[in-house]
mmCIF file of C-alpha atoms in Angstrom:
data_model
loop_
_atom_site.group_PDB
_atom_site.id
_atom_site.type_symbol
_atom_site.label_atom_id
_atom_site.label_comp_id
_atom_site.label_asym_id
_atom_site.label_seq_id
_atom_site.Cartn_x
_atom_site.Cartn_y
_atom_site.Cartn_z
ATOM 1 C CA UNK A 29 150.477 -32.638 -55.165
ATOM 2 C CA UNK A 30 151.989 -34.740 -57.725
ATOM 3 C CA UNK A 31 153.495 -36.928 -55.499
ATOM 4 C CA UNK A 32 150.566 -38.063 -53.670
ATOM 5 C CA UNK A 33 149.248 -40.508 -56.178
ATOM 6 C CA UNK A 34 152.838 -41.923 -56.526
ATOM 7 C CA UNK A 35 152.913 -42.564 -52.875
ATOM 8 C CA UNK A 36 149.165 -44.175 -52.220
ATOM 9 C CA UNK A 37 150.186 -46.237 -55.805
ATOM 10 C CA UNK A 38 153.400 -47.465 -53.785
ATOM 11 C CA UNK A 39 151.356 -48.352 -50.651
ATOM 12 C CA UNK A 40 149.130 -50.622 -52.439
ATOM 13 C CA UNK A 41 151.731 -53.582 -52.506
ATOM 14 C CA UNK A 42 152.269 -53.150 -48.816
ATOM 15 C CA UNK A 43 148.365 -53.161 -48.657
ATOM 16 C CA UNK A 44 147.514 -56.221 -50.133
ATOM 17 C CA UNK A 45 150.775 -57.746 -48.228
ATOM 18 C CA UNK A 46 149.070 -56.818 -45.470
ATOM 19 C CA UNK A 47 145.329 -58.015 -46.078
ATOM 20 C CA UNK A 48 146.676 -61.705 -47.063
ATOM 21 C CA UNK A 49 148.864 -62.084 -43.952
ATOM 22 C CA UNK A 50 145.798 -61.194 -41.870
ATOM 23 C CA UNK A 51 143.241 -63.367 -44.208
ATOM 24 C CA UNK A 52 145.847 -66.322 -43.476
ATOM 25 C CA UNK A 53 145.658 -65.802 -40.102
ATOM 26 C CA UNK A 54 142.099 -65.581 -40.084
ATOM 27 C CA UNK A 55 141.638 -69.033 -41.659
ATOM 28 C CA UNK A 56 144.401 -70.178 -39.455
ATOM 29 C CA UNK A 57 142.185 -69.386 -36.322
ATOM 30 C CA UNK A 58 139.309 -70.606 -38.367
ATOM 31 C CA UNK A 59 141.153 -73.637 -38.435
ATOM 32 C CA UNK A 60 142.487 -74.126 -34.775
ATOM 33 C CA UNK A 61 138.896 -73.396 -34.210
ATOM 34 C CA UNK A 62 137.686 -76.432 -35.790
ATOM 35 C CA UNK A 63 140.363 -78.912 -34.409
ATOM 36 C CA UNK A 64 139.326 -77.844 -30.532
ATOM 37 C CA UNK A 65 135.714 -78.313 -31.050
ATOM 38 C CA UNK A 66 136.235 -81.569 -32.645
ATOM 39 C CA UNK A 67 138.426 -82.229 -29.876
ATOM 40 C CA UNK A 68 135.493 -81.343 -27.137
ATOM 41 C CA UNK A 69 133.307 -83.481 -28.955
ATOM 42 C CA UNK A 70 135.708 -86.122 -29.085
ATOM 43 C CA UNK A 71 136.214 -86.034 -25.493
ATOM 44 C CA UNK A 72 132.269 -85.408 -24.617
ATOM 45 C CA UNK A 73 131.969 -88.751 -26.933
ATOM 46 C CA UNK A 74 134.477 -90.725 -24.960
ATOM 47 C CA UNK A 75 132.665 -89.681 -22.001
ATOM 48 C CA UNK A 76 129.145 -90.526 -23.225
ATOM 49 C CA UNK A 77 131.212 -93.887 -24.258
ATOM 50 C CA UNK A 78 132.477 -94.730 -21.161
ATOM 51 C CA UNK A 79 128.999 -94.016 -19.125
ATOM 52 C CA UNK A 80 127.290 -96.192 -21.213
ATOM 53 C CA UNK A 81 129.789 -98.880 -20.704
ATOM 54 C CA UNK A 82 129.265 -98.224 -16.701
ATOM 55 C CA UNK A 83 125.898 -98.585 -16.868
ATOM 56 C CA UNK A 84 125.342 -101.411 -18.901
ATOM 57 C CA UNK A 85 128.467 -103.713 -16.833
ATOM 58 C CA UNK A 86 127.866 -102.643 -13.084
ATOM 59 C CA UNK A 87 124.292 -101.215 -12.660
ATOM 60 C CA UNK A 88 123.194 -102.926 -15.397
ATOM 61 C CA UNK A 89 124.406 -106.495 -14.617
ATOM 62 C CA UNK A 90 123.785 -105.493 -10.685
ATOM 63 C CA UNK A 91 120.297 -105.537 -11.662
ATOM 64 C CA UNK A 92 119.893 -108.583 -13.450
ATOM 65 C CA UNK A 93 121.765 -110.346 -9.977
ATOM 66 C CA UNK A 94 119.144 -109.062 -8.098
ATOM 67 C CA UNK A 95 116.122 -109.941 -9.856
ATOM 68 C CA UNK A 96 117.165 -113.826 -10.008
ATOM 69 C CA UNK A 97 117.827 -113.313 -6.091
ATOM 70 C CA UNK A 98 114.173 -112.039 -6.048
ATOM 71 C CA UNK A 99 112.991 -114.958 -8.196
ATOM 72 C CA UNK A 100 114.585 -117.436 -6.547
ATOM 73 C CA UNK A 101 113.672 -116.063 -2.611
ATOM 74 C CA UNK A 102 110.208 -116.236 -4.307
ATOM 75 C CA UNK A 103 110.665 -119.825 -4.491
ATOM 76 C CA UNK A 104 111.158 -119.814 -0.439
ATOM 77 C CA UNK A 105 107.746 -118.145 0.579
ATOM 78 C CA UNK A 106 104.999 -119.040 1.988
ATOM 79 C CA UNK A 107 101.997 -119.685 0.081
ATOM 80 C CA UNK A 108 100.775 -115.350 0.997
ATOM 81 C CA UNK A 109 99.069 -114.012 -1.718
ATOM 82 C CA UNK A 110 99.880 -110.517 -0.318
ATOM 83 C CA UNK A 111 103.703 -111.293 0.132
ATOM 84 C CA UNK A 112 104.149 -113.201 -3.729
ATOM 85 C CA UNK A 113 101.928 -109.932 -4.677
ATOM 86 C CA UNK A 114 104.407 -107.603 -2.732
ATOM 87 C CA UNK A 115 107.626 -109.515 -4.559
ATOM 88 C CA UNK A 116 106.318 -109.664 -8.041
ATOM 89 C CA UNK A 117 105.546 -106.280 -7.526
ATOM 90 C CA UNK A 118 109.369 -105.730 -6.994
ATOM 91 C CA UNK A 119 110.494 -108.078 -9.618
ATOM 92 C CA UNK A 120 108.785 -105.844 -11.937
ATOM 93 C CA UNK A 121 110.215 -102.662 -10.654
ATOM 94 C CA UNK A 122 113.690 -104.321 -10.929
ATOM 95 C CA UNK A 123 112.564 -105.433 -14.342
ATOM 96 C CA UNK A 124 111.572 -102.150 -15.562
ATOM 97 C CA UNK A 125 114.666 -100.695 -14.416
ATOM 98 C CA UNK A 126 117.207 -102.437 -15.932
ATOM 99 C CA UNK A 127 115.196 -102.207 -18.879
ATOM 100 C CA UNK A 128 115.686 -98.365 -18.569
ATOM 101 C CA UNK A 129 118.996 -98.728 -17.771
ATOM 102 C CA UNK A 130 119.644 -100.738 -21.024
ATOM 103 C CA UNK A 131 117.778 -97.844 -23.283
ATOM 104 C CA UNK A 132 120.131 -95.085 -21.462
ATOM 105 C CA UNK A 133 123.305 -96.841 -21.892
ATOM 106 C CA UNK A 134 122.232 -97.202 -25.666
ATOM 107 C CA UNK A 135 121.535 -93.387 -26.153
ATOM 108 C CA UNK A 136 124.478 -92.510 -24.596
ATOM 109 C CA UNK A 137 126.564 -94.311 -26.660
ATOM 110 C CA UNK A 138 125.167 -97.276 -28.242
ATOM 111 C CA UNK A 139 127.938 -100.181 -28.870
ATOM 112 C CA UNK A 140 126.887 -101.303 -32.383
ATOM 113 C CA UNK A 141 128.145 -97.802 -33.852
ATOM 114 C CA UNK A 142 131.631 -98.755 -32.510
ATOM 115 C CA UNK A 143 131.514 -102.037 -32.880
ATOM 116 C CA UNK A 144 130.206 -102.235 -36.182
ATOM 117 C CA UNK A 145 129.820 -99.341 -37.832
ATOM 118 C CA UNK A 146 127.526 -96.640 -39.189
ATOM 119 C CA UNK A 147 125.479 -98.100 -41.704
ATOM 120 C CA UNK A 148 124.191 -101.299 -38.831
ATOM 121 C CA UNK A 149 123.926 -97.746 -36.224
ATOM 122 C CA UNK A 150 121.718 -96.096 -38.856
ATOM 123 C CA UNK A 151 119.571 -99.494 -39.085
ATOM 124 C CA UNK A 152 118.970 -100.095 -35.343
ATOM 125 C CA UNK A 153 118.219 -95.882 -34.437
ATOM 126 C CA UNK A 154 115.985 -96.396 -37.419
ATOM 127 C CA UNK A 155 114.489 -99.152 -35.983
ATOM 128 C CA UNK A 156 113.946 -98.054 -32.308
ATOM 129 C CA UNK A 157 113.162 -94.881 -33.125
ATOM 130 C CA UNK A 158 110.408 -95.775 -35.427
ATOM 131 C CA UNK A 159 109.189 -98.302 -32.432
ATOM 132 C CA UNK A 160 108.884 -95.761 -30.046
ATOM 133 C CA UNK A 161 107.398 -92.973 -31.934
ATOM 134 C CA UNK A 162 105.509 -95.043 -34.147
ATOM 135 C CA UNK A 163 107.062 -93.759 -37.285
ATOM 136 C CA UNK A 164 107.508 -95.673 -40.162
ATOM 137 C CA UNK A 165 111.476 -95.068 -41.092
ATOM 138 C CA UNK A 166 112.905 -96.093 -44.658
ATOM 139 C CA UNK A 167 117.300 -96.047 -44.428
ATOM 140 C CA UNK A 168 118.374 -95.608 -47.601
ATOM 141 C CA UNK A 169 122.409 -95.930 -47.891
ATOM 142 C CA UNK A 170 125.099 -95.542 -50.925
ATOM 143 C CA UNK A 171 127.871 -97.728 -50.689
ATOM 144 C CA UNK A 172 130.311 -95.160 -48.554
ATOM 145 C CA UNK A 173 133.906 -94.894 -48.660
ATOM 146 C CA UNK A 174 135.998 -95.544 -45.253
ATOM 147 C CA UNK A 175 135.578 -92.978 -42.389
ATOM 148 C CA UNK A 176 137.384 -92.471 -39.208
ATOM 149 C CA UNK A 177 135.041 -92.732 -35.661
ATOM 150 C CA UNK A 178 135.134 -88.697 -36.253
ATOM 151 C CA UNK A 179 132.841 -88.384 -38.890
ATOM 152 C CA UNK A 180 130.780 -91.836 -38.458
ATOM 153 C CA UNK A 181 129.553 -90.250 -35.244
ATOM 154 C CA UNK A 182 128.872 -86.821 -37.033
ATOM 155 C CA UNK A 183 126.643 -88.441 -38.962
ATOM 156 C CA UNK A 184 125.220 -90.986 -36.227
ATOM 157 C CA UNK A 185 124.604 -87.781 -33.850
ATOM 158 C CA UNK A 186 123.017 -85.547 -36.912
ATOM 159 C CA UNK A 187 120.627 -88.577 -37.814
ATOM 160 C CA UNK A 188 119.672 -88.850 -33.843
ATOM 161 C CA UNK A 189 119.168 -85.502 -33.413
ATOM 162 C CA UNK A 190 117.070 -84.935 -36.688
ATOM 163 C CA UNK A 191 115.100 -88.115 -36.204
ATOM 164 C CA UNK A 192 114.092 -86.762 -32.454
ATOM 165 C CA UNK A 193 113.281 -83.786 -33.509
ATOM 166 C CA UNK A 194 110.822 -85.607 -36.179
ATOM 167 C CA UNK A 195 109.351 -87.072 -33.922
ATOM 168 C CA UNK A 196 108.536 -84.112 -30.829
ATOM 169 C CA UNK A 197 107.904 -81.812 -33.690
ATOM 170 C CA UNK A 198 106.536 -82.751 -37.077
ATOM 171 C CA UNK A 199 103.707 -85.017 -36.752
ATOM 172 C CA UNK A 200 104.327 -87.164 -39.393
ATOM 173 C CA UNK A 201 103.901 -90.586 -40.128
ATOM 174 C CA UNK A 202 106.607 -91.437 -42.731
ATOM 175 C CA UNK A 203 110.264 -90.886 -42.465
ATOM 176 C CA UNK A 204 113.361 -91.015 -45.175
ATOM 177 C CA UNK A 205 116.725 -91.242 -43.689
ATOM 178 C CA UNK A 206 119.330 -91.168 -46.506
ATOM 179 C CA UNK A 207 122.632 -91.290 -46.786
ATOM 180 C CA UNK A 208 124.482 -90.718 -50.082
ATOM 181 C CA UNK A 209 128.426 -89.121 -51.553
ATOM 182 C CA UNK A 210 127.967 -86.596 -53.733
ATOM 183 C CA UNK A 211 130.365 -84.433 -55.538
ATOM 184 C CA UNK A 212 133.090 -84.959 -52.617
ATOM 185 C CA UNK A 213 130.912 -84.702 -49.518
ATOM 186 C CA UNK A 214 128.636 -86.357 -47.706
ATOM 187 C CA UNK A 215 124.670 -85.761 -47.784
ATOM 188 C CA UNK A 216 122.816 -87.300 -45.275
ATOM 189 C CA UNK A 217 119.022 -86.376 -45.461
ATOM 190 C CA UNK A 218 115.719 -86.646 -43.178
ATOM 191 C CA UNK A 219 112.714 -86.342 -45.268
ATOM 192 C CA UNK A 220 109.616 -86.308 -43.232
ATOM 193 C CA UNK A 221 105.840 -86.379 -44.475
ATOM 194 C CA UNK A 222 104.750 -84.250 -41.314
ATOM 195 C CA UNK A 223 103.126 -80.693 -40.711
ATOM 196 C CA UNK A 224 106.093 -78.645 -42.087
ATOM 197 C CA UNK A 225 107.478 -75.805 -40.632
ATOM 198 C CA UNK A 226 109.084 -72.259 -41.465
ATOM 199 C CA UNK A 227 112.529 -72.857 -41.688
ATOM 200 C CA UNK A 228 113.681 -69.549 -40.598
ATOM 201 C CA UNK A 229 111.582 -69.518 -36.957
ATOM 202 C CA UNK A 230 112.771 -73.403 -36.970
ATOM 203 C CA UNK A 231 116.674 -72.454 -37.317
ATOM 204 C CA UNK A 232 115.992 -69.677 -34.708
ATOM 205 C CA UNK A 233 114.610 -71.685 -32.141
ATOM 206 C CA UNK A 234 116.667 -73.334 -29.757
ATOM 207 C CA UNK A 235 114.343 -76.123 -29.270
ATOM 208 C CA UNK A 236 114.649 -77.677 -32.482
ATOM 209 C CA UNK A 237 118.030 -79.110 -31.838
ATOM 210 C CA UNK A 238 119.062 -77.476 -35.479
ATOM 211 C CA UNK A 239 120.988 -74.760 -33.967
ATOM 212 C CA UNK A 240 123.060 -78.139 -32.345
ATOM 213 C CA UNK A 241 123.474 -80.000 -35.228
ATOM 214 C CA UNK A 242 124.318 -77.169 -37.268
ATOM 215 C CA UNK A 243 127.361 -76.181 -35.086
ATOM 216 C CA UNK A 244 128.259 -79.886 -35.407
ATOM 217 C CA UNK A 245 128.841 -79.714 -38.966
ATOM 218 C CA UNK A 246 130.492 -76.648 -38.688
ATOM 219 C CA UNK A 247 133.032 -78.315 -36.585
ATOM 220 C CA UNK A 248 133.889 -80.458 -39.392
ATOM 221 C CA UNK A 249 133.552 -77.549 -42.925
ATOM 222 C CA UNK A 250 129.651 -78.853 -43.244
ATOM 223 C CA UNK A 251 126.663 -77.123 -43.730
ATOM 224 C CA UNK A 252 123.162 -78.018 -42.567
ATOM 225 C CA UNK A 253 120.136 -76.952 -44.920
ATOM 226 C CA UNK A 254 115.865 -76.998 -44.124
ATOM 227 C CA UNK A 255 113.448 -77.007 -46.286
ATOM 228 C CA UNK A 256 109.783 -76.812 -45.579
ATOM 229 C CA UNK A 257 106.693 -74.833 -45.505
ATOM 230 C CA UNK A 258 103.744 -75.599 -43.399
ATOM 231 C CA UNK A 259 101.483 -78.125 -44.286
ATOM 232 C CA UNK A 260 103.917 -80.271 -46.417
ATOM 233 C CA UNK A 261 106.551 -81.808 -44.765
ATOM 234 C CA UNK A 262 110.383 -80.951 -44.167
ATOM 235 C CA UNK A 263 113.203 -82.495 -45.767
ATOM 236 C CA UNK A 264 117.351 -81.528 -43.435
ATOM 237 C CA UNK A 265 120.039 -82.050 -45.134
ATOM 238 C CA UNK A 266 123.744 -82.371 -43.627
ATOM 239 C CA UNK A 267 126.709 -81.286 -46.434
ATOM 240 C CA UNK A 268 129.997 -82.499 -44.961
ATOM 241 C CA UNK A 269 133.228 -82.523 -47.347
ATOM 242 C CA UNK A 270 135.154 -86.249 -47.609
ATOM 243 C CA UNK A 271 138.320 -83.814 -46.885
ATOM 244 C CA UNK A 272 137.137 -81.602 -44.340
ATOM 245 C CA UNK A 273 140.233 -79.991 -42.367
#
């Protein structure tokens, strides 16, 4: 009997040895994780990238060639009302189309976030957003140290995503996009005047898009926080650390 508390006292070292070579390998995994889903997002972005690159060069441009054919063959017909009806008609179409075309090869990837940056990105999905959904969008951006295409299309996604979801969801009419460095990390913030929600069914539902963005940010050591109630608006907020593994 007197041995036994000698023995389990003895076993301790070997314990804790034990528990830190498994917690290492833990956040190891945690780790490798992280650096294959940024991968697959790097690659789905590259993809998205490369779409939107086919679409606006070869449909995009195949369009335009075809509706100057279709104005100038309009030049060439007879004076028919029904046929110049028949080919504006179809000038339209082509019109409307390659307008389309345009707007998809922008969501997929549009070419000012790689060509100049986040902050002029922010300005214009401000900006078209608040066109098309008739919200009224304030950007409000801190000068922001450099960051790689990694974490510039984080953001750009997160802001998207949240902005969408503003507009399908909340009813508002006033929207505060924000984008600040605080402490470290990076806080970008949508702060919407709209019906509100209850964060918890709102997190849960696979609708929202949260459940999306907050795997995002994962990805990268960030956090994604809601705060609302019904009846008074909803302010997300995206935590990422400046040096995230």
């Amino acid at each position: 009997m007197s041995r036994q508390p000698l023995d389990q006292a003895l076993s301790l070292p070997a314990i804790r040895e034990q528990y830190q070579r498994l917690l290492q390998r833990l956040e190891a995994n945690e780790r490798e994780f992280r650096r294959l889903g940024r991968s697959v997002l790097r690659v789905q972005e590259d993809e998205r990238r490369r779409l939107a690159r086919e679409l606006h060069d070869g449909i995009g441009q195949n369009l335009t060639a075809l509706k100057h054919r279709l104005v100038q063959f309009g030049g060439n017909l007879p004076a028919d009302p029904a046929l110049r009806a028949q080919l504006e008609a179809a000038i339209a179409l082509c019109g409307d189309t390659l307008d389309d075309t345009r707007e998809l090869s922008r969501l997929l990837r549009p070419p000012i976030l790689d060509d100049l940056g986040l902050a002029p990105a922010l300005q214009w999905l401000a900006r078209s957003q608040g066109e098309a959904s008739q919200l009224s969008i304030t950007v409000e951006m801190e000068p922001l140290p450099p960051l790689d295409d990694d974490l510039q299309t984080l953001l750009f996604r997160v802001a998207q995503e949240a902005l969408n979801n503003v507009a399908r969801h909340a009813r508002a009419e006033n929207v505060l996009l924000r984008l600040v460095v605080r402490g470290g990390q990076l806080q970008l913030q949508v702060v919407d005047d709209g019906r509100g929600c209850d964060p918890g069914t709102a997190l849960r539902s696979g609708g929202s898009g949260l459940g999306g963005m907050r795997e995002r940010l994962r990805l990268h050591g960030g956090r994604l926080d809601l705060h609302s109630s019904p009846g008074n608006g909803a302010r997300i907020r995206a935590v990422i650390p400046l040096d995230g593994d």
